[in-house]
Amino acid sequence: MAIEIKICGLSTEETLDAALDAGVDVVGLVSFPKSPRHVAPERAAALAERARGRGRIALLTVDADDALLAELVAAVSPDILQLHGDESPERIKTLKRRYGSEIWKAVPLSTREDLAGAEPFWETADRVLFDAKPPKGSELPGGNGVAFDWGLIVDLDPKRRFVLSGGLTPETVTEAVTATRAPAVDVSSGVESAPGVKDPELIAAFVRAARSAAS
């Protein structure tokens, strides 16, 4: 099966190029000041322009208001809006009408009961991104290096368009894809040498492992 690979939280030309040269499908730019991967709008715009035509561009936000989203979309022209806050299905419908971009909605998982949180988004978002619930006290909705129990989604309807995230690494992505049959994977901290510092070698290793699992 084919698999879509996204590297999130890219913030330098070197690591952006490393991801695209490794063959990733989607590069992710984070707009969330509390994150070590945050890039300001003008920086995001420069990175997006460098990536355009080489891979799809995702813009990650957390409960961004209309003014901030308008500024970011104007700067980045993303292919994908990746929403990691408390955005409602109605909010997603509004943003799809307004911007016409693909929308991925993050749903954090810890227990089987959490799967119910995805239900309202199967019909409104283009993809549901399953991530681990953040550790207690964390201010980051993602990028915490925490995995959830993949067994929670092994029985998911194979027609569901989802993205597997949460603590993936070059060492675990093969097992994760095999177990869940994920059509897409998203990694951030799992290819870093320090918080917010992407490692080109880990990026390449992750891509190789994910492609191997999907072949």
mmCIF file of C-alpha atoms in Angstrom:
data_model
loop_
_atom_site.group_PDB
_atom_site.id
_atom_site.type_symbol
_atom_site.label_atom_id
_atom_site.label_comp_id
_atom_site.label_asym_id
_atom_site.label_seq_id
_atom_site.Cartn_x
_atom_site.Cartn_y
_atom_site.Cartn_z
ATOM 1 C CA MET A 1 0.000 0.000 0.000
ATOM 2 C CA ALA A 2 1.081 3.571 -0.550
ATOM 3 C CA ILE A 3 1.722 5.727 2.486
ATOM 4 C CA GLU A 4 1.847 9.496 2.907
ATOM 5 C CA ILE A 5 4.667 10.784 5.121
ATOM 6 C CA LYS A 6 4.663 14.129 6.894
ATOM 7 C CA ILE A 7 7.477 15.720 8.871
ATOM 8 C CA CYS A 8 6.110 18.406 11.172
ATOM 9 C CA GLY A 9 7.774 21.310 12.924
ATOM 10 C CA LEU A 10 10.399 22.104 10.311
ATOM 11 C CA SER A 11 12.031 25.472 10.939
ATOM 12 C CA THR A 12 15.279 25.717 8.931
ATOM 13 C CA GLU A 13 16.180 25.558 5.257
ATOM 14 C CA GLU A 14 18.603 22.692 5.930
ATOM 15 C CA THR A 15 16.066 20.419 7.566
ATOM 16 C CA LEU A 16 13.300 21.392 5.149
ATOM 17 C CA ASP A 17 15.555 20.386 2.258
ATOM 18 C CA ALA A 18 16.554 17.200 4.080
ATOM 19 C CA ALA A 19 12.908 16.204 4.444
ATOM 20 C CA LEU A 20 12.045 16.934 0.834
ATOM 21 C CA ASP A 21 15.203 15.250 -0.455
ATOM 22 C CA ALA A 22 14.301 12.166 1.613
ATOM 23 C CA GLY A 23 10.991 12.010 -0.227
ATOM 24 C CA VAL A 24 8.437 13.189 2.320
ATOM 25 C CA ASP A 25 5.032 14.092 0.927
ATOM 26 C CA VAL A 26 4.071 16.841 3.368
ATOM 27 C CA VAL A 27 6.156 19.367 5.297
ATOM 28 C CA GLY A 28 4.638 20.917 8.392
ATOM 29 C CA LEU A 29 5.102 24.448 9.725
ATOM 30 C CA VAL A 30 3.990 25.218 13.277
ATOM 31 C CA SER A 31 2.365 28.472 14.351
ATOM 32 C CA PHE A 32 2.063 28.134 18.129
ATOM 33 C CA PRO A 33 4.358 30.366 20.209
ATOM 34 C CA LYS A 34 4.568 27.914 23.115
ATOM 35 C CA SER A 35 6.121 25.284 20.853
ATOM 36 C CA PRO A 36 9.905 25.015 20.328
ATOM 37 C CA ARG A 37 9.018 24.456 16.657
ATOM 38 C CA HIS A 38 7.109 27.732 16.268
ATOM 39 C CA VAL A 39 7.901 29.892 13.252
ATOM 40 C CA ALA A 40 6.688 33.471 12.830
ATOM 41 C CA PRO A 41 4.511 34.257 9.786
ATOM 42 C CA GLU A 42 7.341 35.794 7.743
ATOM 43 C CA ARG A 43 9.609 32.842 8.487
ATOM 44 C CA ALA A 44 6.833 30.377 7.643
ATOM 45 C CA ALA A 45 6.274 32.222 4.360
ATOM 46 C CA ALA A 46 9.942 31.875 3.368
ATOM 47 C CA LEU A 47 10.012 28.168 4.201
ATOM 48 C CA ALA A 48 6.736 27.556 2.381
ATOM 49 C CA GLU A 49 8.041 29.268 -0.733
ATOM 50 C CA ARG A 50 11.162 27.087 -0.626
ATOM 51 C CA ALA A 51 9.021 23.937 -0.393
ATOM 52 C CA ARG A 52 6.356 24.856 -2.922
ATOM 53 C CA GLY A 53 6.224 22.472 -5.848
ATOM 54 C CA ARG A 54 8.420 19.933 -4.032
ATOM 55 C CA GLY A 55 5.896 18.748 -1.455
ATOM 56 C CA ARG A 56 2.592 19.708 0.080
ATOM 57 C CA ILE A 57 2.635 22.301 2.852
ATOM 58 C CA ALA A 58 0.735 21.910 6.121
ATOM 59 C CA LEU A 59 0.196 24.770 8.546
ATOM 60 C CA LEU A 60 -0.400 23.710 12.158
ATOM 61 C CA THR A 61 -2.365 26.031 14.431
ATOM 62 C CA VAL A 62 -4.042 25.747 17.827
ATOM 63 C CA ASP A 63 -7.373 27.548 18.198
ATOM 64 C CA ALA A 64 -6.160 30.425 16.023
ATOM 65 C CA ASP A 65 -8.668 33.252 15.682
ATOM 66 C CA ASP A 66 -9.867 34.608 12.351
ATOM 67 C CA ALA A 67 -7.355 37.457 12.203
ATOM 68 C CA LEU A 68 -4.332 35.245 12.879
ATOM 69 C CA LEU A 69 -5.494 32.550 10.477
ATOM 70 C CA ALA A 70 -6.057 35.107 7.736
ATOM 71 C CA GLU A 71 -2.519 36.455 8.253
ATOM 72 C CA LEU A 72 -0.994 32.976 8.260
ATOM 73 C CA VAL A 73 -2.883 31.704 5.233
ATOM 74 C CA ALA A 74 -2.008 34.837 3.279
ATOM 75 C CA ALA A 75 1.664 34.339 4.141
ATOM 76 C CA VAL A 76 1.953 30.586 3.692
ATOM 77 C CA SER A 77 -0.773 29.574 1.198
ATOM 78 C CA PRO A 78 -0.917 26.107 2.788
ATOM 79 C CA ASP A 79 -2.275 23.031 1.089
ATOM 80 C CA ILE A 80 -3.401 21.717 4.472
ATOM 81 C CA LEU A 81 -4.647 23.364 7.657
ATOM 82 C CA GLN A 82 -3.799 21.101 10.588
ATOM 83 C CA LEU A 83 -5.883 21.984 13.642
ATOM 84 C CA HIS A 84 -4.736 20.910 17.111
ATOM 85 C CA GLY A 85 -7.079 22.830 19.390
ATOM 86 C CA ASP A 86 -10.717 22.601 20.366
ATOM 87 C CA GLU A 87 -11.999 23.508 16.906
ATOM 88 C CA SER A 88 -15.566 22.336 16.339
ATOM 89 C CA PRO A 89 -17.002 20.661 13.227
ATOM 90 C CA GLU A 90 -18.786 23.934 12.482
ATOM 91 C CA ARG A 91 -15.482 25.795 12.640
ATOM 92 C CA ILE A 92 -13.960 23.316 10.205
ATOM 93 C CA LYS A 93 -16.837 23.793 7.764
ATOM 94 C CA THR A 94 -16.351 27.564 7.946
ATOM 95 C CA LEU A 95 -12.606 27.320 7.303
ATOM 96 C CA LYS A 96 -13.085 24.950 4.368
ATOM 97 C CA ARG A 97 -15.505 27.377 2.753
ATOM 98 C CA ARG A 98 -13.250 30.334 3.464
ATOM 99 C CA TYR A 99 -9.901 28.922 2.369
ATOM 100 C CA GLY A 100 -10.628 25.846 0.262
ATOM 101 C CA SER A 101 -7.674 23.997 1.732
ATOM 102 C CA GLU A 102 -7.585 20.438 2.991
ATOM 103 C CA ILE A 103 -8.169 20.196 6.735
ATOM 104 C CA TRP A 104 -6.708 17.674 9.173
ATOM 105 C CA LYS A 105 -8.188 17.636 12.688
ATOM 106 C CA ALA A 106 -6.124 16.233 15.541
ATOM 107 C CA VAL A 107 -7.891 13.960 18.021
ATOM 108 C CA PRO A 108 -5.868 12.924 21.093
ATOM 109 C CA LEU A 109 -6.220 9.333 22.277
ATOM 110 C CA SER A 110 -5.530 7.600 25.560
ATOM 111 C CA THR A 111 -8.451 5.194 25.981
ATOM 112 C CA ARG A 112 -10.962 3.533 23.673
ATOM 113 C CA GLU A 113 -13.582 6.009 24.852
ATOM 114 C CA ASP A 114 -11.526 8.816 23.300
ATOM 115 C CA LEU A 115 -12.298 7.436 19.840
ATOM 116 C CA ALA A 116 -15.755 8.960 20.154
ATOM 117 C CA GLY A 117 -14.069 12.342 19.841
ATOM 118 C CA ALA A 118 -13.281 11.567 16.210
ATOM 119 C CA GLU A 119 -16.865 10.868 15.167
ATOM 120 C CA PRO A 120 -17.945 14.481 14.496
ATOM 121 C CA PHE A 121 -14.940 15.029 12.249
ATOM 122 C CA TRP A 122 -15.114 12.101 9.841
ATOM 123 C CA GLU A 123 -17.612 14.010 7.703
ATOM 124 C CA THR A 124 -16.194 17.513 8.121
ATOM 125 C CA ALA A 125 -12.389 17.160 8.122
ATOM 126 C CA ASP A 126 -10.481 15.634 5.226
ATOM 127 C CA ARG A 127 -8.466 13.542 7.670
ATOM 128 C CA VAL A 128 -8.474 12.812 11.381
ATOM 129 C CA LEU A 129 -5.001 12.838 12.911
ATOM 130 C CA PHE A 130 -4.697 10.521 15.890
ATOM 131 C CA ASP A 131 -2.173 11.752 18.430
ATOM 132 C CA ALA A 132 -1.405 10.825 22.023
ATOM 133 C CA LYS A 133 -2.921 12.865 24.805
ATOM 134 C CA PRO A 134 -0.255 15.224 26.131
ATOM 135 C CA PRO A 135 1.374 14.432 29.468
ATOM 136 C CA LYS A 136 -0.124 16.138 32.502
ATOM 137 C CA GLY A 137 1.137 19.695 32.732
ATOM 138 C CA SER A 138 2.278 19.944 29.130
ATOM 139 C CA GLU A 139 1.319 23.099 27.260
ATOM 140 C CA LEU A 140 1.839 21.429 23.898
ATOM 141 C CA PRO A 141 -1.038 19.554 22.221
ATOM 142 C CA GLY A 142 1.460 17.520 20.159
ATOM 143 C CA GLY A 143 5.162 16.985 19.630
ATOM 144 C CA ASN A 144 5.565 15.553 23.112
ATOM 145 C CA GLY A 145 7.211 12.316 22.008
ATOM 146 C CA VAL A 146 4.405 10.265 23.546
ATOM 147 C CA ALA A 147 2.805 7.285 21.799
ATOM 148 C CA PHE A 148 -0.674 5.910 22.398
ATOM 149 C CA ASP A 149 -1.786 2.287 22.310
ATOM 150 C CA TRP A 150 -2.037 1.479 18.592
ATOM 151 C CA GLY A 151 -4.440 -1.305 19.479
ATOM 152 C CA LEU A 152 -7.101 1.367 19.963
ATOM 153 C CA ILE A 153 -7.381 1.853 16.200
ATOM 154 C CA VAL A 154 -6.564 -1.559 14.721
ATOM 155 C CA ASP A 155 -10.263 -2.256 14.155
ATOM 156 C CA LEU A 156 -10.949 1.116 12.562
ATOM 157 C CA ASP A 157 -12.936 1.005 9.322
ATOM 158 C CA PRO A 158 -10.232 0.823 6.604
ATOM 159 C CA LYS A 159 -12.195 3.405 4.606
ATOM 160 C CA ARG A 160 -11.492 6.014 7.267
ATOM 161 C CA ARG A 161 -8.903 8.563 6.159
ATOM 162 C CA PHE A 162 -6.668 9.029 9.170
ATOM 163 C CA VAL A 163 -3.113 10.038 10.007
ATOM 164 C CA LEU A 164 -1.094 8.205 12.658
ATOM 165 C CA SER A 165 0.960 10.430 14.922
ATOM 166 C CA GLY A 166 2.214 10.478 18.488
ATOM 167 C CA GLY A 167 5.732 9.478 19.485
ATOM 168 C CA LEU A 168 6.674 7.750 16.248
ATOM 169 C CA THR A 169 10.385 7.195 15.603
ATOM 170 C CA PRO A 170 12.500 5.507 12.913
ATOM 171 C CA GLU A 171 12.591 2.469 15.216
ATOM 172 C CA THR A 172 8.835 2.202 15.815
ATOM 173 C CA VAL A 173 7.161 3.416 12.619
ATOM 174 C CA THR A 174 7.425 0.057 10.844
ATOM 175 C CA GLU A 175 5.598 -1.734 13.657
ATOM 176 C CA ALA A 176 3.059 1.082 13.924
ATOM 177 C CA VAL A 177 2.169 1.053 10.231
ATOM 178 C CA THR A 178 2.000 -2.738 10.142
ATOM 179 C CA ALA A 179 -0.313 -2.813 13.160
ATOM 180 C CA THR A 180 -2.666 -0.021 12.149
ATOM 181 C CA ARG A 181 -2.488 -0.050 8.325
ATOM 182 C CA ALA A 182 -2.192 3.711 8.558
ATOM 183 C CA PRO A 183 -2.463 5.442 5.181
ATOM 184 C CA ALA A 184 -0.413 8.376 6.486
ATOM 185 C CA VAL A 185 2.069 9.065 9.291
ATOM 186 C CA ASP A 186 3.202 12.285 10.930
ATOM 187 C CA VAL A 187 6.370 12.717 13.000
ATOM 188 C CA SER A 188 7.982 15.637 14.799
ATOM 189 C CA SER A 189 9.952 14.975 18.005
ATOM 190 C CA GLY A 190 10.851 11.463 16.823
ATOM 191 C CA VAL A 191 13.272 12.900 14.251
ATOM 192 C CA GLU A 192 14.881 15.484 16.538
ATOM 193 C CA SER A 193 18.216 15.585 18.347
ATOM 194 C CA ALA A 194 16.781 18.149 20.816
ATOM 195 C CA PRO A 195 13.356 19.789 21.187
ATOM 196 C CA GLY A 196 12.703 21.674 17.964
ATOM 197 C CA VAL A 197 16.003 20.618 16.352
ATOM 198 C CA LYS A 198 15.399 18.273 13.421
ATOM 199 C CA ASP A 199 18.095 15.734 12.503
ATOM 200 C CA PRO A 200 18.518 15.083 8.754
ATOM 201 C CA GLU A 201 19.781 11.534 9.359
ATOM 202 C CA LEU A 202 16.802 10.673 11.549
ATOM 203 C CA ILE A 203 14.458 12.150 8.941
ATOM 204 C CA ALA A 204 15.955 9.949 6.224
ATOM 205 C CA ALA A 205 15.824 6.873 8.472
ATOM 206 C CA PHE A 206 12.176 7.531 9.320
ATOM 207 C CA VAL A 207 11.204 7.841 5.664
ATOM 208 C CA ARG A 208 13.025 4.615 4.765
ATOM 209 C CA ALA A 209 11.332 2.720 7.588
ATOM 210 C CA ALA A 210 7.858 4.043 6.784
ATOM 211 C CA ARG A 211 8.184 3.271 3.075
ATOM 212 C CA SER A 212 9.469 -0.217 3.877
ATOM 213 C CA ALA A 213 6.505 -0.918 6.124
ATOM 214 C CA ALA A 214 4.085 0.151 3.413
ATOM 215 C CA SER A 215 5.693 -1.817 0.591
#
